[in-house]
Coordinates of C-alpha atoms and ligand atoms in Angstrom, one line a residue:
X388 CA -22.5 -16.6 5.9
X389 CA -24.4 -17.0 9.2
X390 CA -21.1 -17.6 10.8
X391 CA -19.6 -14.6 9.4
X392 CA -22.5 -12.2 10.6
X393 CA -22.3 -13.9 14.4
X394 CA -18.4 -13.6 14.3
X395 CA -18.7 -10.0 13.0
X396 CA -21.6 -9.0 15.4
X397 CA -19.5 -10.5 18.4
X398 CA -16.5 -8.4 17.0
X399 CA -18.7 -5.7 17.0
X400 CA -19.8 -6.0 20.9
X401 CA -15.9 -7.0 21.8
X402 CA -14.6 -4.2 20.6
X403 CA -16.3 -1.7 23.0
X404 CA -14.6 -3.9 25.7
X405 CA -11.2 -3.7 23.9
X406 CA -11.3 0.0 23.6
X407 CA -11.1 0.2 27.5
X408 CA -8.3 -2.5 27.7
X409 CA -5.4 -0.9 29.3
X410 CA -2.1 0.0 26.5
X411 CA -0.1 -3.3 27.8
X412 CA -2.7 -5.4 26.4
X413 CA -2.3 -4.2 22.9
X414 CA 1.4 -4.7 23.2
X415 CA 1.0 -8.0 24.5
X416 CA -1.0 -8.6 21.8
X417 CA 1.3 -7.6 19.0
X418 CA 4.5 -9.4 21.2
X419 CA 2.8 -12.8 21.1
X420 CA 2.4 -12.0 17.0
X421 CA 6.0 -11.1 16.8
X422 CA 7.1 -13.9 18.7
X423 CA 5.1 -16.0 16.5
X424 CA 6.6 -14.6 13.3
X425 CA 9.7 -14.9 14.8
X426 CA 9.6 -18.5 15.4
X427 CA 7.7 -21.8 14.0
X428 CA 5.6 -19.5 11.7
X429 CA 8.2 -17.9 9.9
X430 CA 9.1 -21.5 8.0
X431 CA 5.2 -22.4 8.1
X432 CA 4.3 -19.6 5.9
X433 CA 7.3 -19.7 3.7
X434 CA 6.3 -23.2 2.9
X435 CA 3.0 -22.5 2.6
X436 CA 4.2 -19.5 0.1
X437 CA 6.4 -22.3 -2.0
X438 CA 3.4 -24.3 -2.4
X439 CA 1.2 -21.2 -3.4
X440 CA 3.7 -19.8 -6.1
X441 CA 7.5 -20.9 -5.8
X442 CA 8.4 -18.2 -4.0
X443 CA 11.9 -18.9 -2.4
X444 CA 12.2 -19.1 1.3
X445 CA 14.7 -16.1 1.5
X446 CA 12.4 -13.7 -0.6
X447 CA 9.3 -14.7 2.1
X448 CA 11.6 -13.7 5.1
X449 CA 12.8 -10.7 3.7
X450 CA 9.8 -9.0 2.0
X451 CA 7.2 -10.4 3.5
X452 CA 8.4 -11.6 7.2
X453 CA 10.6 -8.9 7.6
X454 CA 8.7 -5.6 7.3
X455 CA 5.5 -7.4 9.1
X456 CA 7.6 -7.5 12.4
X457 CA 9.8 -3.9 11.7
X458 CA 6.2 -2.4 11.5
X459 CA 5.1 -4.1 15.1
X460 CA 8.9 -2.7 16.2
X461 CA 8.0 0.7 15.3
X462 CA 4.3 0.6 16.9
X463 CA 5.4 -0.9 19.8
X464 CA 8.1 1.7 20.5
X465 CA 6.0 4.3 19.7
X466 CA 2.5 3.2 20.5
X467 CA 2.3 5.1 24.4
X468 CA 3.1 8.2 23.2
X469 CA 0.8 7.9 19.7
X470 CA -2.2 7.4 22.4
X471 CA -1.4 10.0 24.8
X472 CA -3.7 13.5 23.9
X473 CA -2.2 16.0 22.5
X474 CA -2.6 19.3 23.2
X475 CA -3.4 22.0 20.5
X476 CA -3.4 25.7 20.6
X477 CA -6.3 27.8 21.5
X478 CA -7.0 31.2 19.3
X479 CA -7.2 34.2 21.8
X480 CA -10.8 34.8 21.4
X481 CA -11.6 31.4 22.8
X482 CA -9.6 32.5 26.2
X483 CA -10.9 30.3 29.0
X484 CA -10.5 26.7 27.3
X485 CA -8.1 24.3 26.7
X486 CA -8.0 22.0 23.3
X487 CA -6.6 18.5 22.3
X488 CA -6.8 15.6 20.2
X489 CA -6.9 11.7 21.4
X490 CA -6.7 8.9 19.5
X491 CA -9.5 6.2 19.5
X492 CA -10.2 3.1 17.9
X493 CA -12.9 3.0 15.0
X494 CA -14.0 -0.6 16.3
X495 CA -14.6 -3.2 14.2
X496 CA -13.0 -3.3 10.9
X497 CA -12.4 -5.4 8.1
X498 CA -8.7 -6.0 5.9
X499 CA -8.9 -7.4 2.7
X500 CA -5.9 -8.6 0.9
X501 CA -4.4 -9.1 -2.7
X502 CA -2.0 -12.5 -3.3
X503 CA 0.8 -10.8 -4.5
X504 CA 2.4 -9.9 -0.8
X505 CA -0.4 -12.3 0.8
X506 CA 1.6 -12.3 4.3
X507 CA 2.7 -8.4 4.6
X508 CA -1.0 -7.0 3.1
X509 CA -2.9 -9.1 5.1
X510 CA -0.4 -8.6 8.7
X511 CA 0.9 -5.1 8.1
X512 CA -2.5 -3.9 8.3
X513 CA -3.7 -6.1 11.1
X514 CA -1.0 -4.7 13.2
X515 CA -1.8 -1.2 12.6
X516 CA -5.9 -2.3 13.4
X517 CA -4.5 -4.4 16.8
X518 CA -2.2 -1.2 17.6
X519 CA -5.2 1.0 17.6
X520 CA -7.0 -1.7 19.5
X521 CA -9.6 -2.7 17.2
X522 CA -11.2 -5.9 16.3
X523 CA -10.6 -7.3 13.3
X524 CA -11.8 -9.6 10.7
X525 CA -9.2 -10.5 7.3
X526 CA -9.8 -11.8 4.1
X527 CA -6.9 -12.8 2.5
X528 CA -6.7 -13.8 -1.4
X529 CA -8.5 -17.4 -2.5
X530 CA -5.1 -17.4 -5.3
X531 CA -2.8 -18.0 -2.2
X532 CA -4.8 -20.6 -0.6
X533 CA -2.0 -22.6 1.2
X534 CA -0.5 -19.0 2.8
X535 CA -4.8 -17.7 3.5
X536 CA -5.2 -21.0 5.2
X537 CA -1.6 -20.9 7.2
X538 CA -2.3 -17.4 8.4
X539 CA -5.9 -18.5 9.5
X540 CA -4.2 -21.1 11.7
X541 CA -1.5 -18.2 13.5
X542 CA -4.3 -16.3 13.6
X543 CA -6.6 -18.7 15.8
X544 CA -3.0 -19.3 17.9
X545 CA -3.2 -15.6 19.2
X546 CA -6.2 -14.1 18.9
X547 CA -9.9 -15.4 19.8
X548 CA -12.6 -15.1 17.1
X549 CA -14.5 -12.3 18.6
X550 CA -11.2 -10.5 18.3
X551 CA -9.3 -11.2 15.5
X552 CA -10.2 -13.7 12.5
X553 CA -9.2 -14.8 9.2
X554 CA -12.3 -15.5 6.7
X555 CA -11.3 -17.9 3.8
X556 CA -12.9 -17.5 0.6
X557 CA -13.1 -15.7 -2.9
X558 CA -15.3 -13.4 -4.4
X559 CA -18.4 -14.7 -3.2
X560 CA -17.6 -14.4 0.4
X561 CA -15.6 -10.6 -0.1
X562 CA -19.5 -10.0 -1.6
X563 CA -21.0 -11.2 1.7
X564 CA -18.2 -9.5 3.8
X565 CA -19.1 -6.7 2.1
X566 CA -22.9 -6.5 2.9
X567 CA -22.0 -6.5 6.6
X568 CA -21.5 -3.4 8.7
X569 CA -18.2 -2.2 9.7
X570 CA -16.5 0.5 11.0
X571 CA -13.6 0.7 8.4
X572 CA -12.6 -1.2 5.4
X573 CA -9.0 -1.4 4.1
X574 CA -9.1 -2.9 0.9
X575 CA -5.8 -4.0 -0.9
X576 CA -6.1 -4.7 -4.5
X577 CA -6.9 -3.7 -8.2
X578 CA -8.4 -0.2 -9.0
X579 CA -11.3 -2.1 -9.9
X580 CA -12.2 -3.5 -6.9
X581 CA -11.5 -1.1 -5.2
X582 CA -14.5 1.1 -6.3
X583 CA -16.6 -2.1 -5.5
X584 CA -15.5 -1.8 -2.3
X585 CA -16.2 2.0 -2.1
X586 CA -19.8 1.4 -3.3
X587 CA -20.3 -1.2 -0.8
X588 CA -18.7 0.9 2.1
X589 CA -20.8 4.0 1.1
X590 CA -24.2 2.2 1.7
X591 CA -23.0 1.9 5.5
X592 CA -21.1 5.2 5.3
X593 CA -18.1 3.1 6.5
X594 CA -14.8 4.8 6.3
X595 CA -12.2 3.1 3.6
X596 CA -8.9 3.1 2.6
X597 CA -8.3 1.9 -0.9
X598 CA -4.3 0.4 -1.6
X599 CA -5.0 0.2 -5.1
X600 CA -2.7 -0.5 -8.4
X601 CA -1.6 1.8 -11.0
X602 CA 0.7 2.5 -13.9
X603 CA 3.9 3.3 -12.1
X604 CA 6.2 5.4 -15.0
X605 CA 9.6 5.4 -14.4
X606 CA 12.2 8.8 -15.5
X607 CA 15.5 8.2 -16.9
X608 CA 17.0 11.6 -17.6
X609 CA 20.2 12.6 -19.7
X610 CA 22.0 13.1 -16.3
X611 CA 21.5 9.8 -14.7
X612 CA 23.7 7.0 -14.3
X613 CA 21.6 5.2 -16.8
X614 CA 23.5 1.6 -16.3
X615 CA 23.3 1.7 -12.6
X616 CA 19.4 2.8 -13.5
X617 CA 19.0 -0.5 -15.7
X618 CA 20.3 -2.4 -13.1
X619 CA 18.4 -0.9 -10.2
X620 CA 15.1 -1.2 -12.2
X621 CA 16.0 -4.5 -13.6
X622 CA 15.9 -5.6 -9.8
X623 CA 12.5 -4.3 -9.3
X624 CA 10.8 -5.0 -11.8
X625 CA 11.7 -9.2 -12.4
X626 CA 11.7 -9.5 -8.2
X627 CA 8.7 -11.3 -7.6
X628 CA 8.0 -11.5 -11.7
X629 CA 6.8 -7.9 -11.8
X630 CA 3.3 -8.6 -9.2
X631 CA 4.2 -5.5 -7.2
X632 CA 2.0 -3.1 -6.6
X633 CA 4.6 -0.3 -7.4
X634 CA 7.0 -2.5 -9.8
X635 CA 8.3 0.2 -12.2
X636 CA 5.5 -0.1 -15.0
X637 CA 6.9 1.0 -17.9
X638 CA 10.3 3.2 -18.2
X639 CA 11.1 6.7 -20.3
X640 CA 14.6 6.4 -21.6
X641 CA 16.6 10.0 -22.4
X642 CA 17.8 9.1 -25.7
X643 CA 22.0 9.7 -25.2
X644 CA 21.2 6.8 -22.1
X645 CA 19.6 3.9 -23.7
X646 CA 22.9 1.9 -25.0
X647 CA 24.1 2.4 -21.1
X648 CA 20.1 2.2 -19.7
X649 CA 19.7 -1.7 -22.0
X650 CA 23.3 -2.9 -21.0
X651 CA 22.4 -2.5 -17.0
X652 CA 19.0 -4.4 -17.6
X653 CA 20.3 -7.2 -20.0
X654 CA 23.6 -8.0 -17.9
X655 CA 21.4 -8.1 -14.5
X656 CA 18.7 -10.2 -16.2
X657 CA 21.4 -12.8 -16.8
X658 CA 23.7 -12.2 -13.5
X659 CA 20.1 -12.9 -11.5
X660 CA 18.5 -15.5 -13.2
X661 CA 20.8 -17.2 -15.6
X662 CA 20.9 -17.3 -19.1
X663 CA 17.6 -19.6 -18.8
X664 CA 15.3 -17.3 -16.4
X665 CA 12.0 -19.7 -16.5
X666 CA 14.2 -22.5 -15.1
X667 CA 15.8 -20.3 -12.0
X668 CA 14.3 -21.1 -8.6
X669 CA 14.9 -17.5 -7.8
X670 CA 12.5 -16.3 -10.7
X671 CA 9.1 -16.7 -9.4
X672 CA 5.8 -18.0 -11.5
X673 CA 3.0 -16.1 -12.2
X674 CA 0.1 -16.3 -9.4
X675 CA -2.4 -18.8 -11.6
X676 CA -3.4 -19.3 -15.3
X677 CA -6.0 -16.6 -15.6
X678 CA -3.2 -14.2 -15.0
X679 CA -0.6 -16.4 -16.8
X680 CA -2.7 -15.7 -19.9
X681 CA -3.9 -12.6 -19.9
X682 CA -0.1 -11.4 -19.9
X683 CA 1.0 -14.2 -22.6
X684 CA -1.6 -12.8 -24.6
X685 CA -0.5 -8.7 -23.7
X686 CA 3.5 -10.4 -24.3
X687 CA 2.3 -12.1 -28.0
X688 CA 0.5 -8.7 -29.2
X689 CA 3.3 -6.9 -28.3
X690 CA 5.8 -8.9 -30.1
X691 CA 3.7 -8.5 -33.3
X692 CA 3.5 -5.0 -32.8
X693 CA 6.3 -2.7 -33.6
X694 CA 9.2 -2.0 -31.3
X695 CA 12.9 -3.5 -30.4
X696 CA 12.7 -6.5 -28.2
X697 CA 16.4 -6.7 -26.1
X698 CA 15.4 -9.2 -24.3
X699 CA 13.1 -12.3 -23.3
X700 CA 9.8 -12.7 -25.0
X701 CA 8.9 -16.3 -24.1
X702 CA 6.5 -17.9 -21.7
X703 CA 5.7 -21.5 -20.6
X704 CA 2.0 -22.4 -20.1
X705 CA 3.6 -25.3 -18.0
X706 CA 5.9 -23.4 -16.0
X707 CA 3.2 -20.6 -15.2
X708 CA 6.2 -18.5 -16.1
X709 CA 6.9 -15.5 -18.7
X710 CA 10.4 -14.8 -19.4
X711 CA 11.8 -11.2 -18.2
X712 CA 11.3 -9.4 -21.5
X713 CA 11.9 -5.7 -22.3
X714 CA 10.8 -4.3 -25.8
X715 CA 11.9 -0.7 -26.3
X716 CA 9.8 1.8 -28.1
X717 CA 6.1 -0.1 -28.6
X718 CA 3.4 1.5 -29.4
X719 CA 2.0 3.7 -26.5
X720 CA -1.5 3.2 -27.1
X721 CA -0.4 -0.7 -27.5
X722 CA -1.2 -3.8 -25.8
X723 CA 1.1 -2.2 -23.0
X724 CA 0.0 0.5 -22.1
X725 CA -4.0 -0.6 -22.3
X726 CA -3.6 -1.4 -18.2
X727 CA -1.9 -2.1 -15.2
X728 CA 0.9 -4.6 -16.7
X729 CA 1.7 -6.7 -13.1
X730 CA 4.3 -8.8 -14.8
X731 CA 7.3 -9.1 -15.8
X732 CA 7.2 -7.4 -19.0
X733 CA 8.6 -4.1 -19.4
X734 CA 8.1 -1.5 -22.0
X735 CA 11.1 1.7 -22.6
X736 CA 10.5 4.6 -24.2
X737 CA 12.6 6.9 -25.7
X738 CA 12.6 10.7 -25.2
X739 CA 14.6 13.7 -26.0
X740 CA 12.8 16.6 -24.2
X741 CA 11.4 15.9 -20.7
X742 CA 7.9 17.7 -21.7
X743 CA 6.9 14.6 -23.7
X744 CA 7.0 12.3 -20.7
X745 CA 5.7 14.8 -18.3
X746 CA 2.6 15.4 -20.7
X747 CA 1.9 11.6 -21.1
X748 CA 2.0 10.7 -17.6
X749 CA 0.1 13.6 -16.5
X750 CA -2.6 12.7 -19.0
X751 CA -2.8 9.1 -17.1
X752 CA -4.7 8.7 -13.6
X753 CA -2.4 9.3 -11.2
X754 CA 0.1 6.0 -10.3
X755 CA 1.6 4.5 -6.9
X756 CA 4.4 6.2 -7.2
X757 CA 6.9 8.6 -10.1
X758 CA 10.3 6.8 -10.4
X759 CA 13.0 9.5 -11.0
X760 CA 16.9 8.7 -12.5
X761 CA 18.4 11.9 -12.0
X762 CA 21.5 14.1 -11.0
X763 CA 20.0 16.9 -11.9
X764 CA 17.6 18.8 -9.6
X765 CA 16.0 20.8 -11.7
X766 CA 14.7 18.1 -13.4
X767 CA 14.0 16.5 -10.6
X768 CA 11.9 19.2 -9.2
X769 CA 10.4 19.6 -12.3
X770 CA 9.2 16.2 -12.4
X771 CA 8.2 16.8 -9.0
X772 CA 6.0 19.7 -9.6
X773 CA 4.4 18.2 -12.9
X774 CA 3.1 15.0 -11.9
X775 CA 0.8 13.6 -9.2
X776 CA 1.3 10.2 -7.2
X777 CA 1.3 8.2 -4.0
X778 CA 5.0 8.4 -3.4
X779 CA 8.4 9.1 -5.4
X780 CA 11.6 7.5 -5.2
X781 CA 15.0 9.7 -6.6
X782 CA 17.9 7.6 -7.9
X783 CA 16.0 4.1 -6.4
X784 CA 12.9 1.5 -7.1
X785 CA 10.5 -0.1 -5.0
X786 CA 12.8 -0.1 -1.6
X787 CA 10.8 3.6 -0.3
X788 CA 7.8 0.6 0.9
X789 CA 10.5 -0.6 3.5
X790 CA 10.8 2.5 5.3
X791 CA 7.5 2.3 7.7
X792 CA 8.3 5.9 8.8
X793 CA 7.2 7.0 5.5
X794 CA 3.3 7.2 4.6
X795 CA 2.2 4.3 2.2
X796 CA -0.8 4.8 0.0
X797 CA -2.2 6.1 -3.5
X798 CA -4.1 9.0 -5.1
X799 CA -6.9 9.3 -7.2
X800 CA -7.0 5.8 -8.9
X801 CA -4.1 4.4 -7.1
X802 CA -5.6 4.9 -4.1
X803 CA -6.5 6.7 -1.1
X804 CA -5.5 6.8 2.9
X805 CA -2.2 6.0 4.0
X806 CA -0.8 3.2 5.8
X807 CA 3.2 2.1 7.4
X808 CA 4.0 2.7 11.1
X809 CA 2.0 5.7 12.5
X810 CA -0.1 6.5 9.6
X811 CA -1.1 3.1 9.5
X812 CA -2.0 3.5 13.2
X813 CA -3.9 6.6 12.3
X814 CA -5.6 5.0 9.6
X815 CA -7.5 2.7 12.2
X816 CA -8.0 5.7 14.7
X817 CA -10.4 8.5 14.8
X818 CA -8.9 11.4 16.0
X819 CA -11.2 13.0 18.4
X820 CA -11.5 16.6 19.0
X821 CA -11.8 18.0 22.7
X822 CA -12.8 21.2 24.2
X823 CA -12.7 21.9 28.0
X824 CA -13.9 25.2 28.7
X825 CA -12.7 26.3 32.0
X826 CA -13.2 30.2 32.1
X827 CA -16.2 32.4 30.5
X828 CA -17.5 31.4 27.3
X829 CA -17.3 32.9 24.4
X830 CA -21.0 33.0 24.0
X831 CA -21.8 35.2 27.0
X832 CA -20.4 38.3 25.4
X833 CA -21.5 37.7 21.9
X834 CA -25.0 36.6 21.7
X835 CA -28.1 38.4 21.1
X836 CA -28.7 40.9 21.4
X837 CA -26.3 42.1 19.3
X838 CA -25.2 45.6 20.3
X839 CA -23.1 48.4 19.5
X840 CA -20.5 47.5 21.5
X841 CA -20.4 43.5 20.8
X842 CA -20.2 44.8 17.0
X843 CA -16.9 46.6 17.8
X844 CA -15.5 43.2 19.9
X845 CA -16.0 41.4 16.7
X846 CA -14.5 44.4 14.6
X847 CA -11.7 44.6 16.9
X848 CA -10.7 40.3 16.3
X849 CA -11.6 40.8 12.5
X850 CA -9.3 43.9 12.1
X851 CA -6.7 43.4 14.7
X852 CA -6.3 39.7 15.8
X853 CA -6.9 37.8 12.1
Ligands
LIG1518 P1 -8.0 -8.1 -6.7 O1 -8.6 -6.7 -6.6 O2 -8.5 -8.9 -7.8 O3 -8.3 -8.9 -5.3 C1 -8.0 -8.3 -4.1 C2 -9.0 -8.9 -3.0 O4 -10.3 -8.5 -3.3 C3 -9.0 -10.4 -2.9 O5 -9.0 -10.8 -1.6 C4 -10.2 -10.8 -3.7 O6 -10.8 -12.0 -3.2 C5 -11.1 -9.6 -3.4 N1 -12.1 -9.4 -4.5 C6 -12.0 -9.7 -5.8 N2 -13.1 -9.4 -6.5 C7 -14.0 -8.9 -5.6 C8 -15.3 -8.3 -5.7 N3 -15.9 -8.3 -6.8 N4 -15.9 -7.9 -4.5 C9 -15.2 -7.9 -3.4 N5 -13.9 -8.4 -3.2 C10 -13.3 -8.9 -4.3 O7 -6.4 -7.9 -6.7 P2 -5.3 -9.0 -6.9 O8 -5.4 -9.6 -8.2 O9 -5.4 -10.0 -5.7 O10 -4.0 -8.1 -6.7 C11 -3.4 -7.4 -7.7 C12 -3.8 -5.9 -7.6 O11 -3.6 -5.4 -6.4 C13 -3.0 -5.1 -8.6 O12 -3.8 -4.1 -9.2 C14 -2.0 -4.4 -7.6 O13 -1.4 -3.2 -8.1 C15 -2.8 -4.2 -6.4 N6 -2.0 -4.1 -5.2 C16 -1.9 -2.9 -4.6 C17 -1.1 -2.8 -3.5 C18 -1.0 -1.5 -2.7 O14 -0.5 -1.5 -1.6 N7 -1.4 -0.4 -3.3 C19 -0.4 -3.9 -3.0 C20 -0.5 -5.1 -3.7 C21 -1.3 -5.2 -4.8

């Protein structure tokens, strides 16, 4: 602990020197981190992935490797002209000034990070923090200890302590994190964390964004292609067993679509992992046994409970694994549809007027994101207008997180702040306004005493200018 308060109250003193290091630093700094991922470190950490949860080499590169170093493309082609002030306009009655914003960076600031995308949550973020010329200290996730302790290593390649460091440790040492004063906190993680780490921030008044979790519901409506939707949400919700953030939850099926909706899902089950899913390569374990249980035990209430399972329903205590299993129709205020599933179990329901989902998932907090199958846009307006969440994707499932030119974040209990290429950036910024006054000011003609005439000035702007 008395390492962690030195480290953090030399980051603290660094990063006033950092916020006058000239732009190319910044970029230097993110090209050694590209290099870095581009090279020797990109086969470290996908070893040190395998060992944490069998996750196969190909999947590290592209969703975790991948959009780490399209993020550092985007900032570093874009990073000069985020930093440059911008001029805003001035209202008439403040004739004689001139007005803009610039970008600075909040200082020290402190990332922590879930296991489920342990490489992009913990480096997406830095490189927004390094971008905006902060320093920073990360906490990755104690459940991905071989990847945590990989990415301390890259870390110490490129960055000194007082600039950038990785803290390894669980609860305890988020706890002790927490206690110290930073400048910002982006926490990645469950909802319930998350308002730990609000709690904790607020005592310092420290500014937060919150990447939090969520039930994300998914549309199926009686115009879509519902077996290229069973297919497409097949893919994202079994891809990394269903431990994504905005994995499609749980799925409302138009009634005239389920035969097509179940026949997409079933044959890409089998086409992806075989007629034997726990013993595919490609089909990853669940993160440890505490969460290995508590969604064997959500899987075994749900069995007993009523409903139509098409598919799966096993798990192996000694594979860590739960087989990809979709039950149509359980109950909705069953095992699930208590919380946050994170797994790859996935619940259908069947509707024949769009009101009944609309109602239910407004009645929810609000999720990641609203899943919409559709070719009609009515509906998909309507869905639009009636619901509330971070993001929505038309026609498509999880793939709107690899476009880092669109904002990333939550709302309400799924989150708050943004983060991806320039809001990311922003996110570790305070925008600062400035006012240059120049000419006569404003005051000079209407302070006290306040006259006739300075009456009709301010009658004149109220009437005529507003
Ligand atoms: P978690 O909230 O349990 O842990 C996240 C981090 O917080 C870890 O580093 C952990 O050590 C730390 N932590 C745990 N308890 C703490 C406490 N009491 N005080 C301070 N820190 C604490 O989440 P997880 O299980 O690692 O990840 C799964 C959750 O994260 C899911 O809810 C998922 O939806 C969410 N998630 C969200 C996003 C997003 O971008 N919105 C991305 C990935 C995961």
């Amino acid at each position: 602990m008395n390492n962690l308060i030195e480290i953090a109250q030399k980051q603290r003193a660094y990063s006033k020197v950092l916020a006058k290091k000239p732009l190319e630093y910044r970029l230097q700094k993110l090209q050694n981190l590209r290099e870095a991922l581009k090279g020797e470190w990109q086969h470290k950490l996908a070893q040190a992935m395998k060992a944490d949860f069998n996750k196969g080499e190909v999947e590290v590169r592209l969703t975790e490797i991948l959009p780490t170093l399209d993020n550092i493309k985007i900032l570093r082609s874009n990073l000069k002209k985020w930093i440059r002030p911008t001029k805003v306009k001035t209202p008439i009655m403040l004739l004689g000034s001139t007005s803009y914003t610039e970008v600075q960076p909040k200082g020290n600031v402190l990332i922590i990070s879930p296991w489920n995308y342990p490489i992009f949550l913990t480096l997406q973020p830095l490189t927004n923090a390094i971008a905006a010329g902060n320093t920073v200290i990360m906490k990755p996730s104690e459940h991905t200890p071989e990847t945590s302790r990989v990415m301390a290593e890259l870390i110490r390649s490129i960055f000194s302590e007082e600039e950038a460091y990785v803290a390894l440790g669980g609860v305890e040492l988020a706890k002790e994190l927490l206690d110290i004063r930073f400048d910002h906190i982006f926490f990645t993680g469950s909802t319930a964390v998350g308002q730990i780490v609000m709690t904790a921030a607020s005592k310092h008044l420290t500014s937060v964004t919150l990447e939090l979790g969520g039930k994300s519901p998914t549309i199926v409506d009686n115009s879509a292609n519902a077996y290229a939707a069973g297919q497409r949400i097949a893919w994202a919700k079994f891809t990394n067993a269903g431990q994504i953030c905005i994995a499609p939850d749980h799925v409302y099926v138009h009634n005239s679509k389920l035969e097509d909706f179940k026949k997409g899902v079933v044959e890409t089950i089998q086409r992806f992992y075989g007629e034997h899913p726990m013993k595919s390569d490609d089909f990853v374990q669940i993160v440890n046994t505490n969460h290995w249980e508590r969604l064997s035990s959500m899987l075994g209430e749900s069995i007993k409970e009523k409903g139509e399972l098409i598919i799966g329903g096993n798990a192996s205590r000694e594979l860590r694994k739960i087989e990809p299993t979709v039950i149509v129709d359980p109950p909705k205020q069953g095992a699930l549809m208590r919380e946050e599933i994170f797994g790859p179990i996935l619940p259908v329901f069947t509707f024949n007027e769009l009101d009944q989902p609309l109602d239910e998932i407004s009645n929810r907090e609000h999720p990641l994101v609203v899943y919409i199958y559709s070719h009609n846009k009515k509906n998909i307006r309507r869905i639009q207008n009636n619901t509330r969440a971070g993001a929505t994707a038309v026609n498509m499932s999880l793939i709107q997180v690899a476009n880092n030119y669109l904002p990333f974040g939550g709302v309400g209990h799924s989150g708050m702040g943004r983060t991806n290429g320039e809001s990311g950036f922003l996110e570790f910024s305070n925008t600062r306004a400035v006012y240059y006054q120049w000419g006569l000011p404003v005051n000079k003609v209407l302070s006290a005493p306040y006259t006739q005439k300075k009456l009709r000035i301010v009658q004149f702007i109220i009437d005529k200018l507003l």
